[in-house]
Coordinates of N, CA and C in Angstrom, one line a residue:
X248 N 6.6 31.0 -16.1 CA 7.0 29.8 -15.4 C 6.7 28.6 -16.3
X249 N 7.7 27.7 -16.3 CA 7.6 26.5 -17.1 C 6.4 25.6 -16.6
X250 N 5.6 25.1 -17.6 CA 4.5 24.2 -17.2 C 5.1 22.9 -16.8
X251 N 4.4 22.2 -15.9 CA 4.8 20.9 -15.5 C 4.3 19.9 -16.6
X252 N 5.2 19.0 -17.0 CA 4.8 18.0 -18.0 C 4.3 16.8 -17.3
X253 N 3.2 16.2 -18.0 CA 2.6 15.0 -17.5 C 2.8 13.9 -18.6
X254 N 3.3 12.8 -18.2 CA 3.5 11.7 -19.2 C 2.9 10.4 -18.6
X255 N 2.6 9.5 -19.5 CA 2.0 8.2 -19.1 C 2.9 7.1 -19.7
X256 N 3.3 6.2 -18.8 CA 4.1 5.0 -19.2 C 3.1 3.8 -19.1
X257 N 3.1 2.9 -20.1 CA 2.1 1.9 -20.2 C 2.4 0.6 -19.4
X258 N 3.7 0.4 -19.1 CA 4.0 -0.7 -18.2 C 5.5 -0.6 -17.8
X259 N 5.9 -1.4 -16.9 CA 7.3 -1.3 -16.4 C 8.3 -1.6 -17.5
X260 N 7.9 -2.3 -18.5 CA 8.8 -2.6 -19.7 C 9.0 -1.4 -20.6
X261 N 8.1 -0.4 -20.4 CA 8.2 0.8 -21.2 C 9.1 1.9 -20.7
X262 N 9.8 1.6 -19.6 CA 10.6 2.6 -18.9 C 12.0 2.7 -19.6
X263 N 12.3 3.9 -20.1 CA 13.7 4.1 -20.6 C 14.6 4.6 -19.5
X264 N 15.9 4.4 -19.6 CA 16.8 4.8 -18.6 C 16.7 6.3 -18.4
X265 N 16.6 6.7 -17.1 CA 16.4 8.1 -16.7 C 15.0 8.7 -16.8
X266 N 14.0 7.8 -17.3 CA 12.7 8.3 -17.5 C 12.0 8.8 -16.2
X267 N 12.4 8.2 -15.1 CA 11.7 8.6 -13.8 C 12.6 9.5 -12.9
X268 N 13.8 9.8 -13.4 CA 14.7 10.6 -12.6 C 14.1 12.0 -12.4
X269 N 14.1 12.5 -11.1 CA 13.6 13.8 -10.7 C 12.1 14.0 -11.0
X270 N 11.4 13.0 -11.2 CA 10.0 13.0 -11.5 C 9.2 12.7 -10.2
X271 N 7.9 13.2 -10.2 CA 6.9 12.7 -9.3 C 6.2 11.6 -10.0
X272 N 6.2 10.4 -9.5 CA 5.7 9.2 -10.1 C 4.4 8.8 -9.4
X273 N 3.4 8.5 -10.2 CA 2.2 7.9 -9.6 C 2.0 6.5 -10.2
X274 N 2.1 5.5 -9.4 CA 2.0 4.1 -9.9 C 0.5 3.8 -9.8
X275 N 0.0 3.2 -11.0 CA -1.4 2.9 -11.1 C -1.6 1.4 -11.4
X276 N -2.3 0.7 -10.6 CA -2.8 -0.6 -10.9 C -4.2 -0.8 -10.4
X277 N -5.1 -0.2 -11.2 CA -6.5 -0.1 -10.7 C -7.1 -1.5 -10.4
X278 N -6.8 -2.5 -11.2 CA -7.3 -3.8 -11.0 C -6.2 -4.8 -10.7
X279 N -5.7 -4.9 -9.4 CA -6.3 -4.3 -8.3 C -5.4 -3.7 -7.2
X280 N -4.1 -3.9 -7.4 CA -3.1 -3.7 -6.3 C -3.2 -2.3 -5.7
X281 N -3.1 -1.2 -6.5 CA -3.1 0.1 -5.8 C -4.5 0.4 -5.2
X282 N -5.6 -0.2 -5.8 CA -6.9 0.0 -5.1 C -6.9 -0.7 -3.8
X283 N -6.3 -1.9 -3.7 CA -6.2 -2.6 -2.4 C -5.4 -1.8 -1.4
X284 N -4.3 -1.3 -1.9 CA -3.4 -0.5 -0.9 C -4.0 0.7 -0.4
X285 N -4.7 1.5 -1.3 CA -5.4 2.7 -0.8 C -6.5 2.3 0.2
X286 N -7.2 1.2 -0.1 CA -8.3 0.7 0.8 C -7.7 0.3 2.2
X287 N -6.7 -0.5 2.2 CA -6.1 -1.0 3.4 C -5.6 0.1 4.3
X288 N -4.9 1.1 3.7 CA -4.4 2.2 4.5 C -5.5 3.1 4.9
X289 N -6.6 3.2 4.1 CA -7.7 4.0 4.6 C -8.4 3.4 5.8
X290 N -8.3 2.1 5.9 CA -8.9 1.4 7.1 C -7.9 1.2 8.2
X291 N -6.8 1.9 8.2 CA -5.9 2.0 9.3 C -4.7 1.1 9.3
X292 N -4.4 0.4 8.2 CA -3.2 -0.4 8.2 C -2.0 0.6 8.4
X293 N -1.0 0.1 9.2 CA 0.1 0.9 9.5 C 1.0 1.2 8.3
X294 N 1.3 0.2 7.6 CA 2.2 0.4 6.4 C 2.1 -0.9 5.6
X295 N 2.6 -0.8 4.3 CA 2.6 -1.9 3.4 C 4.0 -2.0 2.8
X296 N 4.5 -3.2 2.8 CA 5.8 -3.5 2.2 C 5.6 -4.3 1.0
X297 N 5.9 -3.8 -0.2 CA 5.8 -4.5 -1.4 C 7.0 -5.4 -1.7
X298 N 6.8 -6.6 -2.2 CA 7.9 -7.5 -2.6 C 7.6 -8.1 -3.9
X299 N 8.6 -8.5 -4.6 CA 8.4 -9.0 -6.0 C 8.0 -10.5 -5.9
X300 N 8.6 -11.2 -5.0 CA 8.4 -12.7 -5.0 C 7.7 -13.2 -3.8
X301 N 6.9 -14.2 -4.0 CA 6.2 -14.9 -2.9 C 7.1 -15.4 -1.8
X302 N 8.2 -15.9 -2.2 CA 9.2 -16.5 -1.2 C 9.7 -15.4 -0.3
X303 N 9.9 -14.2 -0.8 CA 10.3 -13.1 0.0 C 9.3 -12.7 1.1
X304 N 8.0 -12.8 0.7 CA 6.9 -12.5 1.6 C 7.0 -13.5 2.8
X305 N 7.1 -14.8 2.4 CA 7.1 -15.8 3.5 C 8.4 -15.6 4.4
X306 N 9.5 -15.3 3.8 CA 10.7 -15.1 4.5 C 10.6 -14.0 5.5
X307 N 10.0 -12.9 5.1 CA 9.8 -11.7 6.1 C 8.8 -12.1 7.2
X308 N 7.8 -12.9 6.9 CA 6.9 -13.3 8.0 C 7.6 -14.3 8.9
X309 N 8.5 -15.1 8.4 CA 9.2 -16.0 9.3 C 10.0 -15.2 10.4
X310 N 10.4 -14.0 10.0 CA 11.2 -13.2 10.9 C 10.2 -12.5 11.9
X311 N 9.0 -12.2 11.5 CA 8.0 -11.4 12.3 C 6.6 -12.0 12.0
X312 N 6.2 -12.9 12.9 CA 4.9 -13.6 12.6 C 3.7 -12.6 12.7
X313 N 3.9 -11.4 13.2 CA 2.7 -10.4 13.2 C 2.4 -9.9 11.9
X314 N 3.3 -10.0 10.9 CA 3.0 -9.5 9.6 C 1.9 -10.3 8.9
X315 N 1.1 -9.6 8.1 CA 0.1 -10.2 7.3 C 0.5 -10.2 5.8
X316 N 0.2 -11.2 5.1 CA 0.5 -11.4 3.7 C -0.7 -11.2 2.8
X317 N -0.5 -10.5 1.8 CA -1.6 -10.3 0.8 C -1.1 -10.3 -0.6
X318 N -1.9 -10.7 -1.6 CA -1.5 -10.6 -3.0 C -2.2 -11.7 -3.8
X319 N -1.6 -11.9 -5.0 CA -2.1 -12.8 -6.0 C -1.1 -13.2 -7.0
X320 N -1.4 -14.3 -7.7 CA -0.6 -14.6 -8.9 C -1.7 -14.9 -10.0
X321 N -1.7 -14.2 -11.1 CA -2.7 -14.4 -12.1 C -4.1 -14.3 -11.6
X322 N -4.3 -13.3 -10.7 CA -5.6 -13.0 -10.1 C -6.1 -14.0 -9.1
X323 N -5.2 -15.0 -8.8 CA -5.6 -16.1 -7.9 C -5.0 -16.0 -6.5
X324 N -5.7 -16.5 -5.5 CA -5.2 -16.5 -4.1 C -3.9 -17.3 -4.0
X325 N -2.9 -16.8 -3.2 CA -1.7 -17.5 -3.0 C -1.8 -18.4 -1.7
X326 N -1.7 -19.7 -1.8 CA -1.8 -20.5 -0.6 C -0.8 -20.1 0.5
X327 N -1.3 -20.0 1.7 CA -0.5 -19.6 2.8 C -0.5 -18.1 3.1
X328 N -1.1 -17.3 2.2 CA -1.3 -15.9 2.5 C -2.6 -15.6 3.3
X329 N -2.6 -14.5 4.0 CA -3.8 -14.1 4.8 C -4.9 -13.5 3.9
X330 N -4.5 -12.8 2.9 CA -5.4 -12.1 2.0 C -5.1 -12.4 0.5
X331 N -6.2 -12.3 -0.3 CA -5.9 -12.3 -1.7 C -5.7 -10.9 -2.2
X332 N -6.2 -10.6 -3.3 CA -6.0 -9.2 -3.9 C -7.3 -8.5 -4.1
X333 N -8.3 -8.9 -3.3 CA -9.6 -8.2 -3.4 C -9.7 -7.1 -2.3
X334 N -10.0 -5.9 -2.7 CA -10.1 -4.8 -1.8 C -11.2 -5.1 -0.7
X335 N -12.1 -5.9 -1.1 CA -13.2 -6.2 -0.1 C -12.8 -7.0 1.1
X336 N -11.6 -7.7 1.0 CA -11.1 -8.5 2.1 C -10.4 -7.6 3.1
X337 N -10.0 -6.4 2.8 CA -9.1 -5.6 3.6 C -10.0 -4.7 4.5
X338 N -10.7 -5.3 5.4 CA -11.7 -4.5 6.3 C -10.9 -3.9 7.5
X339 N -11.5 -3.0 8.1 CA -10.9 -2.3 9.2 C -10.6 -3.2 10.3
X340 N -11.5 -4.2 10.6 CA -11.2 -5.1 11.7 C -10.0 -6.0 11.5
X341 N -9.7 -6.2 10.2 CA -8.6 -7.1 9.9 C -7.3 -6.4 9.7
X342 N -7.3 -5.1 9.3 CA -6.0 -4.5 9.0 C -5.6 -3.4 9.9
X343 N -6.5 -2.8 10.7 CA -6.1 -1.7 11.5 C -4.9 -2.0 12.4
X344 N -3.9 -1.0 12.2 CA -2.6 -1.1 13.0 C -1.7 -2.2 12.6
X345 N -2.0 -2.9 11.5 CA -1.2 -4.0 11.0 C -0.2 -3.6 9.9
X346 N 0.9 -4.3 9.8 CA 1.8 -4.1 8.7 C 1.6 -5.3 7.7
X347 N 1.4 -4.9 6.5 CA 1.1 -5.9 5.4 C 2.3 -6.1 4.5
X348 N 2.5 -7.3 4.1 CA 3.5 -7.6 3.0 C 2.7 -8.0 1.8
X349 N 2.9 -7.3 0.7 CA 2.1 -7.6 -0.5 C 3.0 -8.0 -1.7
X350 N 2.5 -9.0 -2.4 CA 3.2 -9.4 -3.7 C 2.1 -9.7 -4.7
X351 N 2.2 -9.0 -5.8 CA 1.2 -9.2 -6.9 C 1.9 -9.4 -8.2
X352 N 1.1 -9.8 -9.2 CA 1.7 -10.1 -10.5 C 2.3 -8.9 -11.2
X353 N 1.6 -7.8 -11.1 CA 2.1 -6.6 -11.8 C 2.3 -5.4 -10.9
X354 N 1.5 -5.1 -9.9 CA 1.5 -3.9 -9.2 C 2.8 -3.7 -8.3
X355 N 3.1 -4.8 -7.5 CA 4.3 -4.6 -6.6 C 5.6 -4.5 -7.4
X356 N 5.6 -5.2 -8.5 CA 6.8 -5.2 -9.3 C 7.0 -3.8 -9.9
X357 N 5.9 -3.2 -10.3 CA 5.9 -1.8 -10.9 C 6.3 -0.8 -9.8
X358 N 5.8 -1.0 -8.6 CA 6.2 -0.1 -7.5 C 7.7 -0.2 -7.3
X359 N 8.3 -1.3 -7.2 CA 9.7 -1.5 -7.0 C 10.5 -0.9 -8.2
X360 N 10.0 -0.9 -9.4 CA 10.6 -0.3 -10.5 C 10.6 1.2 -10.4
X361 N 9.5 1.7 -9.7 CA 9.3 3.2 -9.7 C 10.2 3.9 -8.6
X362 N 10.9 3.1 -7.9 CA 11.8 3.7 -6.8 C 12.8 4.6 -7.3
X363 N 13.1 4.6 -8.6 CA 14.0 5.6 -9.2 C 13.4 7.0 -9.3
X364 N 12.1 7.1 -9.1 CA 11.5 8.5 -9.1 C 11.9 9.3 -7.9
X365 N 11.8 10.6 -8.0 CA 12.2 11.5 -6.9 C 11.1 11.3 -5.7
X366 N 9.9 11.2 -6.1 CA 8.8 11.0 -5.2 C 7.8 10.0 -5.8
X367 N 7.3 9.1 -5.1 CA 6.5 8.0 -5.6 C 5.2 7.9 -4.8
X368 N 4.1 8.0 -5.5 CA 2.7 7.9 -4.9 C 2.0 6.8 -5.6
X369 N 0.9 6.4 -5.0 CA 0.0 5.3 -5.5 C -1.3 5.9 -5.9
X370 N -1.8 5.6 -7.1 CA -3.1 6.1 -7.6 C -4.0 5.0 -8.1
X371 N -5.2 5.2 -8.1 CA -6.3 4.3 -8.6 C -7.5 5.2 -8.9
X372 N -8.5 4.7 -9.5 CA -9.7 5.5 -9.7 C -10.3 6.0 -8.4
X373 N -10.2 5.2 -7.4 CA -10.8 5.6 -6.1 C -10.2 6.8 -5.4
X374 N -8.9 7.1 -5.8 CA -8.2 8.3 -5.2 C -7.6 9.1 -6.3
X375 N -8.0 9.0 -7.5 CA -7.3 9.5 -8.6 C -7.1 11.0 -8.6
X376 N -8.1 11.8 -8.3 CA -8.0 13.3 -8.2 C -7.0 13.7 -7.1
X377 N -7.1 13.0 -6.0 CA -6.2 13.4 -4.9 C -4.7 13.0 -5.2
X378 N -4.5 11.8 -5.8 CA -3.2 11.4 -6.2 C -2.6 12.3 -7.2
X379 N -3.3 12.8 -8.2 CA -2.8 13.7 -9.2 C -2.5 15.0 -8.6
X380 N -3.3 15.5 -7.7 CA -3.1 16.8 -7.1 C -1.8 16.7 -6.2
X381 N -1.6 15.6 -5.5 CA -0.4 15.4 -4.7 C 0.8 15.4 -5.5
X382 N 0.8 14.8 -6.7 CA 2.0 14.7 -7.5 C 2.3 16.1 -8.1
X383 N 1.2 16.8 -8.6 CA 1.5 18.1 -9.1 C 1.9 19.1 -8.0
X384 N 1.5 18.9 -6.8 CA 1.9 19.8 -5.7 C 3.4 19.7 -5.4
X385 N 4.1 18.7 -5.9 CA 5.5 18.6 -5.7 C 6.3 19.6 -6.6
X386 N 5.6 20.1 -7.6 CA 6.3 21.1 -8.5 C 7.1 20.4 -9.6
X387 N 7.2 19.1 -9.5 CA 8.0 18.3 -10.5 C 7.1 17.9 -11.7
X388 N 7.8 17.5 -12.8 CA 7.1 16.8 -13.8 C 6.6 15.5 -13.3
X389 N 5.5 15.1 -13.9 CA 4.7 13.9 -13.4 C 4.7 12.8 -14.4
X390 N 5.0 11.6 -13.9 CA 4.8 10.4 -14.7 C 3.8 9.5 -14.1
X391 N 2.7 9.2 -14.9 CA 1.7 8.2 -14.4 C 2.1 6.9 -15.0
X392 N 2.6 6.0 -14.0 CA 3.3 4.8 -14.3 C 2.3 3.6 -14.2
X393 N 1.8 3.2 -15.3 CA 0.8 2.1 -15.3 C 1.5 0.7 -15.1
X394 N 0.9 -0.1 -14.2 CA 1.4 -1.4 -14.0 C 1.2 -2.3 -15.2
X395 N 0.1 -2.1 -16.0 CA -0.1 -3.0 -17.1 C -0.4 -4.4 -16.7
X396 N -0.5 -5.3 -17.7 CA -0.8 -6.7 -17.4 C 0.3 -7.5 -18.1
X397 N 1.1 -8.2 -17.3 CA 2.1 -9.1 -17.9 C 3.1 -8.4 -18.8
X398 N 3.4 -7.1 -18.4 CA 4.3 -6.3 -19.2 C 3.8 -5.6 -20.4
X399 N 2.5 -5.7 -20.6 CA 1.8 -5.0 -21.8 C 0.8 -4.0 -21.3
X400 N 0.4 -3.1 -22.2 CA -0.6 -2.1 -21.8 C -1.8 -2.7 -21.3
X401 N -2.4 -2.2 -20.3 CA -3.7 -2.6 -19.7 C -4.7 -1.4 -19.8
X402 N -5.8 -1.5 -20.5 CA -6.6 -0.4 -20.7 C -7.2 0.2 -19.4
X403 N -7.4 -0.7 -18.4 CA -7.9 -0.1 -17.1 C -7.0 0.9 -16.5
X404 N -5.7 0.6 -16.5 CA -4.7 1.5 -16.0 C -4.6 2.8 -16.9
X405 N -4.6 2.6 -18.2 CA -4.4 3.7 -19.1 C -5.6 4.7 -19.0
X406 N -6.8 4.1 -18.9 CA -8.0 5.0 -18.8 C -8.1 5.7 -17.4
X407 N -7.5 5.0 -16.4 CA -7.4 5.7 -15.1 C -6.5 6.9 -15.1
X408 N -5.3 6.7 -15.8 CA -4.4 7.8 -16.0 C -5.2 9.0 -16.7
X409 N -6.0 8.6 -17.7 CA -6.8 9.6 -18.4 C -7.7 10.4 -17.5
X410 N -8.4 9.6 -16.6 CA -9.3 10.3 -15.7 C -8.5 11.2 -14.7
X411 N -7.4 10.8 -14.3 CA -6.6 11.7 -13.4 C -6.1 12.9 -14.1
X412 N -5.8 12.8 -15.4 CA -5.3 14.0 -16.2 C -6.5 14.9 -16.4
X413 N -7.7 14.3 -16.7 CA -8.9 15.1 -17.0 C -9.3 15.9 -15.8
X414 N -9.0 15.4 -14.6 CA -9.4 16.1 -13.4 C -8.4 17.0 -12.8
X415 N -7.2 17.1 -13.5 CA -6.1 17.9 -12.9 C -6.4 19.4 -13.0
X416 N -6.0 20.1 -12.0 CA -6.2 21.6 -11.9 C -4.9 22.3 -12.3
X417 N -5.0 23.4 -12.9 CA -3.9 24.2 -13.3 C -3.4 23.9 -14.7
X418 N -2.4 24.6 -15.1 CA -1.9 24.5 -16.5 C -0.7 23.5 -16.6
X419 N -0.9 22.5 -17.4 CA 0.0 21.4 -17.5 C 0.3 21.1 -19.0
X420 N 1.5 20.6 -19.3 CA 1.8 20.2 -20.6 C 1.8 18.7 -20.7
X421 N 1.0 18.2 -21.7 CA 0.8 16.8 -21.8 C 1.6 16.2 -23.0
X422 N 2.3 15.1 -22.7 CA 2.9 14.3 -23.8 C 1.8 13.7 -24.7
X423 N 2.2 13.2 -25.8 CA 1.2 12.5 -26.7 C 0.5 11.4 -26.0
X424 N 1.3 10.6 -25.2 CA 0.6 9.5 -24.4 C -0.4 10.0 -23.4
X425 N 0.0 11.0 -22.7 CA -1.0 11.6 -21.7 C -2.2 12.2 -22.4
X426 N -2.0 12.8 -23.6 CA -3.1 13.4 -24.3 C -4.1 12.3 -24.8
X427 N -3.5 11.2 -25.3 CA -4.3 10.0 -25.7 C -5.1 9.4 -24.6
X428 N -4.5 9.3 -23.4 CA -5.2 8.7 -22.2 C -6.3 9.6 -21.9
X429 N -6.1 10.9 -21.9 CA -7.3 11.8 -21.5 C -8.4 11.8 -22.5
X430 N -8.0 11.7 -23.8 CA -9.0 11.6 -24.9 C -9.8 10.3 -24.7
X431 N -9.1 9.2 -24.4 CA -9.8 8.0 -24.3 C -10.8 8.0 -23.1
X432 N -10.4 8.6 -22.0 CA -11.3 8.7 -20.9 C -12.5 9.6 -21.2
X433 N -12.3 10.7 -21.8 CA -13.4 11.6 -22.1 C -14.3 11.1 -23.1
X434 N -13.8 10.2 -24.0 CA -14.7 9.6 -25.0 C -15.5 8.4 -24.4
X435 N -15.1 7.9 -23.3 CA -15.7 6.7 -22.7 C -16.0 6.9 -21.2
X436 N -16.9 7.8 -20.8 CA -17.2 8.0 -19.4 C -17.8 6.8 -18.7
X437 N -18.4 5.9 -19.4 CA -18.9 4.7 -18.8 C -17.8 3.7 -18.8
X438 N -17.1 3.6 -17.7 CA -15.8 2.8 -17.6 C -16.1 1.3 -17.8
X439 N -17.2 0.8 -17.2 CA -17.5 -0.6 -17.4 C -17.7 -1.0 -18.8
X440 N -18.4 -0.1 -19.6 CA -18.6 -0.4 -21.0 C -17.3 -0.3 -21.8
X441 N -16.4 0.7 -21.4 CA -15.2 0.9 -22.1 C -14.2 -0.3 -21.9
X442 N -14.3 -1.0 -20.8 CA -13.4 -2.1 -20.5 C -13.9 -3.4 -20.8
X443 N -15.1 -3.6 -21.2 CA -15.6 -4.9 -21.6 C -14.8 -5.4 -22.8
X444 N -14.4 -6.7 -22.7 CA -13.7 -7.3 -23.7 C -12.2 -7.2 -23.6
X445 N -11.7 -6.4 -22.6 CA -10.3 -6.2 -22.4 C -9.8 -7.4 -21.6
X446 N -8.5 -7.7 -21.7 CA -7.9 -8.9 -21.1 C -8.1 -9.0 -19.6
X447 N -7.7 -8.0 -18.9 CA -7.7 -8.0 -17.4 C -9.1 -8.0 -16.9
X448 N -10.0 -7.2 -17.5 CA -11.4 -7.1 -17.1 C -12.1 -8.5 -17.3
X449 N -11.9 -9.1 -18.4 CA -12.6 -10.3 -18.7 C -12.0 -11.5 -17.9
X450 N -10.7 -11.4 -17.6 CA -10.1 -12.4 -16.7 C -10.8 -12.4 -15.3
X451 N -11.0 -11.2 -14.8 CA -11.7 -11.0 -13.5 C -13.1 -11.5 -13.6
X452 N -13.8 -11.1 -14.6 CA -15.2 -11.6 -14.7 C -15.3 -13.1 -14.8
X453 N -14.3 -13.7 -15.4 CA -14.3 -15.2 -15.5 C -14.1 -15.8 -14.2
X454 N -13.5 -15.1 -13.2 CA -13.2 -15.6 -11.9 C -14.3 -15.1 -10.9
X455 N -15.4 -14.6 -11.5 CA -16.6 -14.2 -10.7 C -16.2 -13.0 -9.7
X456 N -15.4 -12.1 -10.2 CA -14.9 -11.0 -9.3 C -15.7 -9.7 -9.7
X457 N -16.9 -9.8 -10.0 CA -17.8 -8.7 -10.4 C -17.8 -7.6 -9.2
X458 N -17.9 -8.1 -8.0 CA -17.9 -7.1 -6.9 C -16.6 -6.3 -6.8
X459 N -15.5 -7.0 -7.1 CA -14.2 -6.2 -7.1 C -14.2 -5.2 -8.2
X460 N -14.7 -5.6 -9.4 CA -14.8 -4.6 -10.5 C -15.6 -3.4 -10.1
X461 N -16.8 -3.7 -9.6 CA -17.7 -2.6 -9.2 C -16.9 -1.6 -8.2
X462 N -16.2 -2.2 -7.2 CA -15.5 -1.4 -6.2 C -14.4 -0.6 -6.9
X463 N -13.6 -1.3 -7.7 CA -12.4 -0.7 -8.2 C -12.7 0.4 -9.2
X464 N -13.8 0.4 -9.9 CA -14.1 1.4 -10.9 C -14.9 2.6 -10.4
X465 N -15.1 2.7 -9.1 CA -15.7 3.9 -8.5 C -14.7 5.0 -8.4
X466 N -15.1 6.2 -8.8 CA -14.1 7.3 -8.8 C -14.2 8.1 -7.5
X467 N -13.0 8.5 -7.1 CA -12.8 9.6 -6.1 C -13.6 9.3 -4.8
X468 N -13.4 8.1 -4.3 CA -14.0 7.7 -3.0 C -13.1 8.0 -1.8
X469 N -11.8 8.3 -2.1 CA -10.9 8.5 -1.0 C -10.0 9.7 -1.4
X470 N -9.6 10.4 -0.3 CA -8.6 11.5 -0.5 C -7.2 11.1 0.0
X471 N -7.1 9.8 0.5 CA -5.8 9.3 0.9 C -4.9 9.0 -0.3
X472 N -3.7 9.4 -0.1 CA -2.7 9.1 -1.2 C -1.5 8.4 -0.6
X473 N -1.3 7.1 -0.8 CA -0.1 6.4 -0.3 C 1.2 6.9 -1.0
X474 N 2.2 7.0 -0.2 CA 3.6 7.3 -0.7 C 4.5 6.1 -0.5
X475 N 5.4 5.9 -1.5 CA 6.3 4.8 -1.4 C 7.7 5.4 -1.2
X476 N 8.3 5.0 -0.1 CA 9.6 5.6 0.3 C 10.4 4.6 1.1
X477 N 11.6 4.4 0.8 CA 12.5 3.5 1.6 C 12.0 2.1 1.7
X478 N 11.3 1.6 0.7 CA 10.8 0.3 0.6 C 9.4 0.1 1.3
X479 N 8.8 1.1 1.8 CA 7.6 1.1 2.5 C 6.5 2.0 1.9
X480 N 5.3 1.6 2.0 CA 4.2 2.4 1.5 C 3.4 2.9 2.8
X481 N 3.3 4.2 2.9 CA 2.7 4.9 4.0 C 1.6 5.8 3.6
X482 N 0.6 6.0 4.4 CA -0.5 6.9 4.0 C -0.2 8.4 4.2
X483 N -0.6 9.2 3.2 CA -0.6 10.6 3.3 C -2.1 11.1 3.2
X484 N -2.5 12.0 4.0 CA -3.8 12.5 4.0 C -3.9 14.0 3.7

């Protein structure tokens, strides 16, 4: 039997035509969009609709005032939104049975780009083992699609991909990018130390988001794996 191939893409700008076709895609934006989405759905949010632009989020809420808006631009709160992009904001009392509209600098744009995949899931460190298992269970080749930062590689997403690969069960074939991600993770098990000095990590520290960093860098706290289908993100358990 042919081994499933696992590849890693470092940002949406790294996608070549056909790269996602017939693949199981896991979108990773550890700091912080996919962590937020896993958290919100874990606390009972009904679904999440990702949009690329802030104006689109406001337009959707104008049609349905019950919708809640969440997201950021350059890690900062968007005026008029209900939530920022901190997973700590998305508590059960605020999100249970609600539909969220989300727009972020990198994560939601990457999700929309991933729609070309046959099946699309969301992964982060907090659900990494479950997300990888779900993707492999499809029987398809797997692409770990990093959101990156501003179109460039982001080490937090890349090392998350490495952690997911390192925890994978069964026999898989790794591309060079996937092998490098796994090697990086295995060489740096202390993730906080590994990420110090990196662009996105230090940007968040400068904004006093230490509590978010602590939360986002915890491994395998959830078995919930969100799936993106038909423009909506829904929880799979």
